[in-house]
Amino acid sequence: MKKLIVLCVEDEAEVRDAVIRDLAPFKSTVRIEAAESVDDANTVLEDAKATDQDIALILCDHLMPGTHGVDFLIKLQGEPEYKLTRKVLITGQAGLEDTVRAVNEAELHHYIAKPWKADTLQEVVRTQLTEYVLKTQDDLTPYVATLDGARLLEAIASRGRDA
Amino acid sequence: MPAERTLLTRLNEPDEKIEARMISALDALLIDPPRTTLQAGETLFRQDDELDGIYILLDGQVKLYQLIDDQEVIFHAQTTGRILGLLALTRRSRSFFSCRAVTQVTVLKVGFDDLDQALQQSESLLVTFIMVLMRSMARRSTRLVELQREVVTLNKSLSRERDALARTLRELQQAQGLLVESEKMATLGQLAAGVAHELNNPIAAINRAADFIQEDLMALVTELPDGAVFEDMLRRGLEVTPRSTAEQRAQRRALSQALKDEDLADILVQVGISDAAEFQRIAKKMPGDPHTAAERMQRYHQLGGALRNICSCSDRITDLVKSLRSYARADNSEDQEADLHEGLEDTLRLFSNRLRNVTVERHYADIPTVKANPGPLNQVWTNLIANALDAMKDQGTLTIATELGEDEVIVRVIDSGPGIAPEHLKRIFDLRFTTRQGRVEFGLGLGLSISQSIISRQGGTLSVESEPGRTAFSVCLPLRSGNNTQQENRSASL
């Protein structure tokens, strides 16, 4: 199975470590990539494209050296291949103005305020990844164990009926 | 003799003589018309009264006035002339002024018809009457010019007073703004100092707890079969030097190709093992298959990493708390030997979240401490740095430079922003001047005017130079005698 990619963009190593660690429960179904800046994140996107892997979810900090998170998400929204990618901001410092821009122009799916709780983060990631696989994957069974099993099973059943 | 000629030849006769001649002629022609005596304060006629004659003032003084907005406005007192009801006479209508006696007054009343007759009968009366009329008119019109001049002078002094009032109002507003701001700062300062103090305890506990966990772990690992690996991995986790995410990805790719196992490669890169041989050497010392071994190694390493993160993060909080506390000494309103570099560094540290995309250049000279109150000075650094960052939209180069002058120290805050428009440059120190339309951030255009008052209270000056790409605010603070030179040269960056 081709693994979906979850990309975490965060400039502070300690915070990045913590997010990655909190994503551990999803490791069996998705590949977690870390990037310390938007430039670095772009490299990950190119690598993924080269190896034909899909970016399912981007968890992005806002205030970082170089390009800010919101601007990165807005840019991605303009590129068709990332239209379906789920976009989540994890930040303690995005002001109202930036957040509004992210919602309106990047169709931001979720906003997680720092400091976060592992449960919350995992719940958001689970929901977002479930949305993504429902929209993009033909075979949902590999995701039942780690993502929202109930919804996926329901979808599998209804697809079976429709077929 | 023709009347005109008589009129002109007598032009330089004194008033009294002409007036006496007119009165005696009137007396003769009208056969002693009745005299009336008025006491001071009595009214002879009122504005808009229908007059049927004129009054000739024989003795005493009257005033002519009008009521304007219920207020008595005097037009003539010294310039009434002998003939009262003069304008009514010329208009044959209602009286223009009100007339009241100022002293005891004797008047002679001559009805219009009687006057008409008398003037027809005597040409010499006509001449004298016209002369008296002309002179009265001349005096009154001169008085009008005087009144006009008075109005102009009054207006001038009024506008002077208005300007003075406006200035006072501005100063009051400024003083009020300062008071409110300093009150706010004092409250904030107390709050911040309190919070900073409260933070010290949990931080101390966290720091100690991290050490305790490490100690206890080290003691326990000796009992584990793979205790040596545990210790090694824990240390690696504790001492790991951060690698860039790109570097880690490259290592993982290489290792994954060598091992043909992506998950294993992922773990090995995390624990800092870069070749398969090293892994096999370590794994041999551990129970279970290589995968289990790798997972255990990962856990040991993560423990170290987590402990390191706790320590480095709590160090950062400790630094922030220190800065916050020294920054918030604002409520301590006494002058002390202020280390300007310390205040600047504290302020910069509190701005660290806005400095991520900003290169901060420090050009610190060897400067002595300055006798000043550090709290308000920190407020000035905050305002200047906040303005600089606003101007640069948090991107560019912020230069903080200090310099020792002859008897002053100079602190410059220089930004690489677009510069201040010349038309704004003059006004930036004005109260409530702001280019942040409707945005409430650090203040409402109070920042620079408050900074200026703080600096001038310290006996210093605040000035600005701006061109596109370089705007420099310079604070000059006077040195007082007996200052020690700071030994420490803090030109190194943080």
XYZ file of C-alpha atoms in Angstrom:
657
model
C 0.000 0.000 0.000
C 1.212 3.464 -0.882
C 1.427 5.407 2.374
C -0.239 8.783 2.637
C 1.920 11.610 3.928
C 1.233 13.830 6.908
C 3.477 16.868 6.784
C 4.273 18.805 9.923
C 5.834 22.248 9.417
C 7.241 23.728 12.611
C 10.430 25.733 13.137
C 11.080 24.916 16.785
C 12.751 21.537 17.197
C 11.230 20.829 20.621
C 7.723 21.563 19.441
C 8.259 19.577 16.253
C 9.465 16.595 18.297
C 6.331 16.789 20.391
C 3.937 16.955 17.428
C 5.690 14.048 15.693
C 5.546 11.990 18.864
C 1.846 12.723 19.257
C 1.311 11.477 15.712
C 2.854 8.080 16.526
C -0.549 6.228 16.653
C -1.011 6.942 12.928
C 2.393 5.677 11.873
C 1.105 2.341 10.637
C -1.089 3.959 7.970
C 0.598 7.261 7.156
C 4.120 8.468 6.785
C 5.021 11.436 8.912
C 7.330 14.010 7.422
C 8.753 16.915 9.350
C 9.883 20.233 7.927
C 11.459 23.110 9.801
C 10.444 25.850 7.392
C 8.213 26.467 4.411
C 11.207 26.104 2.081
C 11.932 22.738 3.615
C 8.261 21.792 3.355
C 8.390 22.580 -0.353
C 11.248 20.090 -0.721
C 9.111 17.455 0.973
C 6.284 18.247 -1.447
C 8.625 17.869 -4.424
C 10.039 14.590 -3.108
C 6.525 13.280 -2.598
C 5.565 14.295 -6.106
C 8.662 12.586 -7.515
C 7.790 9.331 -5.728
C 4.087 9.732 -6.465
C 2.937 9.944 -2.855
C -0.075 11.957 -1.774
C -0.037 14.650 0.882
C -3.108 13.912 2.963
C -2.681 16.439 5.731
C -0.526 19.431 6.533
C -0.114 20.544 10.132
C 1.446 23.958 9.988
C 2.771 26.515 12.423
C 2.169 30.138 11.503
C 5.024 32.321 12.731
C 8.218 30.949 11.254
C 11.325 32.507 9.738
C 10.800 33.024 6.029
C 7.340 32.391 4.693
C 4.551 32.334 7.252
C 2.340 29.285 7.616
C -0.855 30.968 6.457
C 0.812 32.220 3.261
C 2.103 28.705 2.591
C -1.374 27.212 2.985
C -2.917 29.885 0.760
C -0.336 29.199 -1.949
C -1.072 25.464 -1.785
C -4.792 26.076 -2.077
C -4.088 27.581 -5.497
C -2.422 24.376 -6.725
C -4.914 21.712 -7.915
C -2.932 18.734 -6.603
C -3.208 20.010 -3.018
C -6.844 21.054 -3.280
C -7.954 17.956 -1.355
C -5.106 18.075 1.156
C -6.470 18.750 4.647
C -4.994 21.881 6.178
C -4.599 22.514 9.899
C -2.883 25.392 11.684
C -1.150 24.670 14.971
C -0.125 27.982 16.371
C -0.067 30.195 19.395
C 0.584 33.343 17.487
C -1.608 33.779 14.445
C -3.642 36.934 14.889
C -7.289 37.191 13.955
C -6.441 38.763 10.607
C -4.152 35.910 9.534
C -6.579 33.292 10.789
C -9.424 34.854 8.836
C -7.222 34.830 5.743
C -6.399 31.171 6.304
C -10.085 30.284 6.610
C -11.188 32.338 3.619
C -8.314 31.859 1.236
C -6.827 28.489 2.190
C -10.089 26.851 3.275
C -8.408 26.000 6.536
C -9.981 22.874 8.018
C -8.973 23.236 11.601
C -7.134 25.492 13.994
C -5.265 24.066 16.973
C -4.092 26.538 19.566
C -0.811 25.974 21.374
C -0.347 24.479 23.879
C -2.357 21.520 22.656
C -3.372 18.257 24.287
C -2.379 14.974 22.635
C -6.037 13.805 22.632
C -7.207 16.908 20.818
C -4.432 16.776 18.270
C -5.021 13.088 17.599
C -8.772 13.576 17.314
C -8.329 16.400 14.797
C -5.809 14.393 12.786
C -8.089 11.333 12.859
C -11.092 13.328 11.636
C -9.131 15.136 8.936
C -7.447 11.990 7.649
C -10.797 10.193 7.612
C -12.250 13.013 5.505
C -9.277 12.745 3.178
C -9.438 8.988 2.629
C -13.215 9.122 2.170
C -12.729 11.590 -0.674
C -9.680 10.017 -2.284
C -9.346 6.298 -1.573
C -11.144 3.466 -3.285
C -10.147 0.940 -0.673
C -10.951 2.185 2.800
C -10.275 -1.016 4.742
C -6.604 -0.321 5.532
C -7.668 2.798 7.436
C -10.427 1.336 9.587
C -8.113 0.414 12.449
C -6.362 3.765 12.925
C -8.827 6.327 11.606
C -12.547 6.823 12.325
C -13.548 3.169 11.983
C -17.291 3.683 12.368
C -17.534 6.236 9.576
C -15.262 4.255 7.302
C -17.221 1.028 7.799
C -20.443 2.866 7.105
C -18.932 4.267 3.920
C -17.668 0.833 2.891
C -21.163 -0.590 3.430
C -22.907 2.138 1.471
C -20.366 1.901 -1.386
C -21.056 -1.852 -1.468
C -24.779 -1.178 -1.758
C -24.272 1.373 -4.539
C -21.993 -0.909 -6.525
C -23.867 136.945 2.551
C -24.530 133.521 0.953
C -24.999 130.644 3.386
C -22.255 128.401 1.906
C -19.665 131.047 2.377
C -20.707 131.684 5.972
C -20.509 127.961 6.575
C -16.964 127.662 5.290
C -15.559 130.804 6.933
C -16.743 129.646 10.303
C -15.339 126.197 10.052
C -12.501 126.762 12.468
C -14.642 128.317 15.185
C -14.546 126.276 18.405
C -17.510 123.906 19.079
C -18.653 125.748 22.213
C -19.007 129.028 20.362
C -21.044 127.569 17.527
C -23.150 125.486 19.885
C -23.832 128.524 22.120
C -24.886 130.487 19.055
C -27.211 127.736 17.922
C -28.817 127.427 21.358
C -29.354 131.139 21.748
C -30.802 131.363 18.239
C -33.182 128.492 19.020
C -34.155 130.131 22.317
C -34.851 133.364 20.515
C -36.858 131.862 17.685
C -38.850 129.341 19.665
C -39.307 131.642 22.633
C -37.587 129.703 25.410
C -38.533 126.108 24.670
C -38.860 123.941 27.802
C -35.732 122.488 29.495
C -35.880 119.056 31.073
C -33.576 117.803 33.789
C -32.768 114.127 34.122
C -30.986 112.434 37.014
C -28.074 110.126 36.393
C -29.443 106.746 35.240
C -32.713 108.105 33.882
C -33.602 107.257 30.316
C -34.295 109.966 27.786
C -35.509 107.661 25.019
C -35.156 104.050 23.992
C -34.032 102.364 20.853
C -36.909 102.140 18.354
C -38.959 104.811 20.158
C -40.906 107.072 17.793
C -39.220 110.475 18.215
C -41.022 113.647 17.274
C -38.082 115.939 17.776
C -34.469 116.238 18.783
C -32.887 116.911 22.145
C -30.160 119.431 22.552
C -27.818 118.522 25.366
C -27.173 121.658 27.380
C -25.393 120.235 30.348
C -24.158 116.872 31.676
C -23.310 113.643 29.917
C -25.396 110.871 28.330
C -24.561 107.591 26.689
C -26.011 106.115 23.520
C -26.297 102.375 23.486
C -28.049 99.422 21.926
C -29.109 96.130 23.479
C -27.316 93.267 21.776
C -28.252 89.847 23.129
C -29.664 91.551 26.234
C -26.378 93.274 26.795
C -25.941 97.018 26.802
C -23.374 97.915 24.152
C -22.286 101.542 24.375
C -21.581 103.204 21.055
C -21.145 106.797 22.150
C -20.342 108.356 25.502
C -17.745 111.054 24.852
C -18.833 111.357 21.244
C -22.572 111.927 21.601
C -22.379 115.605 20.552
C -24.991 118.188 21.474
C -27.765 116.817 19.345
C -29.524 113.669 20.549
C -31.915 111.873 18.241
C -29.621 112.802 15.407
C -30.099 109.633 13.398
C -33.860 109.724 14.032
C -33.774 113.228 12.652
C -31.957 112.206 9.509
C -34.247 109.252 8.990
C -37.356 110.939 10.402
C -38.143 107.696 12.088
C -37.511 105.629 15.155
C -34.515 106.225 17.338
C -31.439 104.209 16.514
C -29.928 104.169 20.006
C -31.226 104.263 23.542
C -30.121 107.292 25.478
C -29.535 107.398 29.209
C -28.127 110.104 31.479
C -24.731 109.371 32.949
C -24.626 112.508 35.117
C -27.376 114.946 35.887
C -28.404 116.242 32.513
C -30.310 119.192 31.154
C -31.789 118.905 27.678
C -33.745 121.184 25.459
C -36.404 119.516 23.342
C -37.145 120.832 19.885
C -39.967 119.249 17.906
C -39.314 118.512 14.236
C -41.955 120.997 13.084
C -40.620 123.777 15.345
C -37.093 123.064 14.166
C -38.199 123.166 10.568
C -39.850 126.511 11.036
C -36.935 127.983 12.916
C -34.472 126.820 10.284
C -36.595 128.418 7.570
C -36.822 131.661 9.457
C -33.156 132.107 10.204
C -30.442 131.444 7.733
C -27.766 131.947 10.369
C -29.447 129.304 12.565
C -29.469 127.009 9.567
C -25.757 127.550 9.086
C -24.849 126.974 12.717
C -27.215 123.993 12.931
C -25.629 122.391 9.894
C -22.207 123.047 11.368
C -23.143 121.419 14.649
C -24.664 118.496 12.756
C -21.562 118.068 10.620
C -19.282 118.135 13.594
C -21.440 115.652 15.503
C -21.510 113.373 12.514
C -17.754 113.679 12.072
C -17.157 112.862 15.736
C -19.494 109.915 15.595
C -17.988 108.514 12.423
C -14.504 108.901 13.898
C -15.811 106.966 16.860
C -17.038 104.249 14.483
C -13.555 103.875 13.082
C -12.254 103.643 16.624
C -14.853 100.994 17.386
C -13.812 99.066 14.334
C -10.181 99.239 15.443
C -11.221 98.043 18.876
C -13.012 95.112 17.256
C -9.910 94.201 15.295
C -7.691 94.436 18.375
C -10.168 92.441 20.402
C -10.372 89.795 17.722
C -6.631 89.546 17.694
C -6.359 89.118 21.422
C -9.277 86.697 21.308
C -7.550 84.532 18.757
C -4.351 84.744 20.807
C -6.299 83.574 23.816
C -7.963 80.882 21.774
C -4.573 79.619 20.619
C -3.293 79.695 24.173
C -6.351 77.746 25.294
C -5.939 75.229 22.515
C -2.292 74.837 23.504
C -3.252 74.373 27.123
C -5.865 71.836 26.113
C -3.313 69.965 24.051
C -0.872 69.981 26.935
C -3.571 68.801 29.287
C -4.527 65.997 26.938
C -0.903 65.038 26.630
C -0.467 65.093 30.396
C -3.603 63.019 30.752
C -2.432 60.571 28.104
C 0.871 60.267 29.921
C -0.829 59.718 33.233
C -3.149 57.081 31.856
C -0.287 55.404 30.047
C 2.060 55.455 33.010
C -0.712 54.238 35.275
C -1.390 51.439 32.817
C 2.310 50.626 32.612
C 2.618 50.612 36.373
C -0.324 48.227 36.696
C 0.983 46.056 33.884
C 4.418 46.158 35.424
C 3.124 44.980 38.770
C 1.107 42.263 37.088
C 4.036 41.153 34.968
C 6.393 41.168 37.933
C 3.862 39.137 39.897
C 3.328 36.647 37.107
C 7.078 36.388 36.517
C 7.611 35.721 40.175
C 4.880 33.100 40.258
C 6.419 31.415 37.225
C 9.735 30.962 38.963
C 8.435 28.305 41.313
C 6.954 25.956 38.731
C 9.994 26.467 36.507
C 12.339 25.646 39.343
C 10.272 22.541 40.092
C 10.257 21.465 36.441
C 14.018 21.930 36.193
C 14.632 19.909 39.306
C 12.129 17.232 38.293
C 13.944 16.733 34.996
C 17.188 16.206 36.898
C 15.490 13.784 39.312
C 14.015 11.737 36.489
C 17.440 11.505 34.922
C 19.081 10.467 38.209
C 16.449 7.830 38.958
C 16.555 6.477 35.420
C 20.316 6.166 35.553
C 20.069 4.292 38.835
C 17.384 1.937 37.495
C 18.968 1.084 34.156
C 21.774 -0.856 35.743
C 19.154 -3.490 36.597
C 18.086 -3.867 32.958
C 19.647 -6.508 30.697
C 20.374 -3.831 28.108
C 21.295 -1.190 30.682
C 24.417 -0.139 28.820
C 22.429 0.524 25.638
C 19.823 2.398 27.660
C 22.456 4.644 29.142
C 24.068 5.217 25.779
C 20.745 6.026 24.089
C 19.594 8.245 26.928
C 22.822 10.218 26.680
C 22.488 10.478 22.910
C 18.968 11.773 23.403
C 20.124 14.265 26.012
C 23.097 15.504 24.067
C 21.840 15.266 20.524
C 22.776 18.260 18.424
C 19.780 19.339 16.409
C 19.944 18.279 12.772
C 17.946 19.929 10.064
C 14.829 18.094 8.934
C 16.267 17.930 5.405
C 19.427 16.219 6.711
C 17.354 13.697 8.633
C 15.314 12.879 5.546
C 18.460 12.328 3.487
C 19.908 9.980 6.140
C 16.660 8.067 6.310
C 16.578 7.630 2.558
C 20.147 6.322 2.459
C 19.647 3.972 5.385
C 16.324 2.767 4.082
C 17.974 1.725 0.818
C 20.778 -0.090 2.677
C 18.454 -1.894 5.090
C 15.490 -2.302 2.747
C 13.335 -1.398 5.726
C 11.789 2.046 5.887
C 10.399 1.833 9.419
C 13.681 0.615 10.841
C 15.562 3.326 8.980
C 13.192 5.900 10.393
C 13.937 4.801 13.944
C 17.693 4.553 13.451
C 17.895 8.067 12.054
C 15.922 9.322 15.021
C 18.295 7.691 17.503
C 21.318 8.960 15.614
C 22.615 5.696 14.159
C 23.745 6.155 10.592
C 24.991 2.750 9.491
C 23.723 -0.789 9.661
C 26.898 -2.203 11.232
C 26.638 0.095 14.233
C 23.032 -0.933 14.715
C 23.852 -4.619 14.578
C 26.651 -4.172 17.113
C 24.274 -2.466 19.542
C 21.304 -4.737 18.845
C 23.365 -7.764 19.758
C 23.484 -6.545 23.350
C 19.680 -6.431 23.464
C 17.046 -9.084 23.875
C 14.561 -9.831 21.076
C 14.676 -9.396 17.329
C 16.230 -6.337 15.649
C 12.849 -4.617 15.359
C 12.103 -4.937 19.045
C 15.633 -3.790 19.783
C 15.199 -0.746 17.552
C 11.925 0.138 19.223
C 13.537 -0.116 22.662
C 16.404 2.040 21.482
C 13.926 4.548 20.191
C 12.159 4.681 23.544
C 15.419 5.173 25.442
C 16.483 7.853 23.041
C 13.106 9.593 23.232
C 13.407 9.700 27.024
C 16.690 11.536 26.699
C 15.260 13.824 24.027
C 12.214 14.626 26.128
C 14.401 15.429 29.132
C 16.583 17.656 26.970
C 13.534 19.438 25.608
C 12.214 20.001 29.129
C 15.529 21.515 30.168
C 16.043 23.700 27.107
C 12.463 24.937 27.164
C 12.490 25.676 30.857
C 15.778 27.551 30.345
C 14.046 29.654 27.736
C 11.190 30.344 30.108
C 13.669 31.244 32.836
C 15.330 33.779 30.524
C 11.989 35.223 29.525
C 10.910 35.506 33.141
C 14.167 37.249 33.996
C 13.642 39.756 31.195
C 10.036 40.266 32.120
C 10.972 40.968 35.708
C 13.704 43.435 34.958
C 11.567 45.045 32.253
C 8.672 45.405 34.653
C 10.581 47.364 37.273
C 8.563 50.277 35.852
C 6.682 50.889 39.081
C 9.940 51.541 40.865
C 9.843 55.258 40.164
C 13.286 56.097 41.462
C 16.274 56.993 39.392
C 19.072 54.499 39.526
C 22.228 53.663 37.639
C 20.535 52.265 34.575
C 22.411 49.880 32.307
C 20.957 50.824 28.928
C 22.173 47.654 27.215
C 20.402 45.546 29.806
C 17.111 47.373 29.209
C 17.515 47.097 25.440
C 18.277 43.376 25.668
C 15.305 42.728 27.965
C 13.049 44.565 25.567
C 14.436 42.698 22.551
C 13.925 39.367 24.302
C 10.287 40.206 24.944
C 9.914 40.962 21.244
C 11.499 37.645 20.228
C 8.321 36.343 18.610
C 8.352 39.299 16.210
C 12.061 39.028 15.504
C 12.045 35.676 13.714
C 12.399 37.234 10.290
C 14.392 40.208 11.485
C 18.156 40.421 11.594
C 19.076 42.231 14.767
C 22.384 44.036 14.575
C 23.846 45.309 17.782
C 26.488 48.000 17.697
C 27.050 48.479 21.375
C 29.727 50.909 22.485
C 31.377 50.976 25.875
C 28.960 53.284 27.630
C 28.588 54.156 31.292
C 25.398 53.630 33.219
C 22.988 56.535 33.144
C 21.215 57.942 36.157
C 17.643 57.321 35.127
C 14.518 55.393 35.886
C 14.838 52.171 33.864
C 11.086 51.475 33.746
C 10.064 54.420 31.573
C 13.224 54.001 29.489
C 12.153 50.435 28.729
C 8.837 51.879 27.641
C 10.719 54.104 25.201
C 12.732 51.165 23.807
C 9.473 49.221 23.493
C 7.779 52.025 21.578
C 10.727 52.606 19.280
C 11.277 48.907 18.564
C 7.548 48.290 18.075
C 7.397 51.189 15.600
C 10.482 49.925 13.797
C 8.991 46.429 13.502
C 5.646 47.836 12.366
C 7.425 49.852 9.699
C 9.353 46.795 8.499
C 6.329 44.510 8.760
C 8.535 42.303 10.957
C 11.020 41.686 8.155
C 14.404 43.270 7.539
C 17.225 44.558 9.657
C 16.828 46.198 13.035
C 19.936 47.960 14.236
C 20.398 48.973 17.844
C 23.424 51.177 18.290
C 24.816 52.914 21.331
C 27.421 55.614 21.285
C 29.257 57.679 23.863
C 29.166 61.391 23.123
C 30.990 64.146 24.942
C 28.570 64.392 27.835
C 25.764 62.185 26.663
C 25.000 58.681 25.531
C 23.125 58.104 22.303
C 20.894 55.136 21.612
C 19.770 54.620 18.049
C 16.994 52.351 16.870
C 17.284 51.979 13.117
C 14.951 50.053 10.853
C 15.236 49.104 7.204
C 11.594 49.902 6.523
C 10.220 52.097 3.759
C 10.877 55.337 5.659
C 8.529 58.006 6.922
C 6.876 60.298 4.391
C 8.237 63.867 4.718
C 4.743 65.206 5.402
C 4.393 62.778 8.313
C 7.875 63.379 9.684
C 6.904 66.719 11.219
C 3.874 65.323 12.921
C 5.062 62.024 14.303
C 5.715 63.386 17.767
C 2.211 64.875 17.920
C -0.212 63.397 20.339
C -2.489 60.821 18.777
C -0.803 60.979 15.406
C -0.955 57.492 13.992
C -0.665 55.850 10.621
C -2.213 52.679 11.939
C -5.733 53.325 10.846
C -8.060 52.173 13.539
C -5.650 49.490 14.650
C -5.266 49.311 18.369
C -1.973 47.755 19.211
C 0.549 49.387 21.452
C -1.417 52.574 21.715
C -3.453 55.157 19.970
C -0.702 57.268 18.562
C 0.568 57.994 22.033
C 3.817 56.066 21.663
C 6.166 58.640 20.255
C 4.777 61.624 22.111
C 4.994 59.682 25.352
C 8.518 58.539 24.531
C 9.436 62.127 23.865
C 8.072 63.318 27.206
C 9.853 60.485 29.030
C 13.141 61.383 27.367
C 12.743 65.093 27.976
C 11.963 64.388 31.636
C 15.353 62.684 31.762
C 16.817 65.850 30.276
C 17.430 64.180 26.931
C 16.181 64.513 23.395
C 14.462 62.223 20.916
C 14.988 62.884 17.236
C 14.358 61.146 13.955
C 15.933 60.955 10.525
C 14.283 59.036 7.751
C 14.927 58.062 4.178
C 13.592 55.069 2.268
C 15.297 51.977 3.692
C 16.629 53.660 6.799
C 14.726 55.324 9.605
C 16.699 56.155 12.714
C 15.306 57.316 16.012
C 18.023 58.725 18.254
C 17.720 59.104 21.984
C 20.331 61.333 23.612
C 20.572 61.030 27.369
C 22.798 63.377 29.358
C 25.530 61.878 31.511
C 25.941 63.091 35.037
C 29.317 63.145 36.709
C 30.632 60.189 38.684
C 29.423 57.436 36.414
C 31.290 54.188 36.190
C 32.077 52.863 32.807
C 30.482 49.528 32.180
C 33.249 47.014 32.029
C 31.301 44.497 30.081
C 31.309 44.867 26.350
C 28.112 43.391 25.114
C 28.687 43.658 21.418
C 28.215 39.918 21.104
C 24.765 38.904 20.042
C 22.525 36.820 22.230
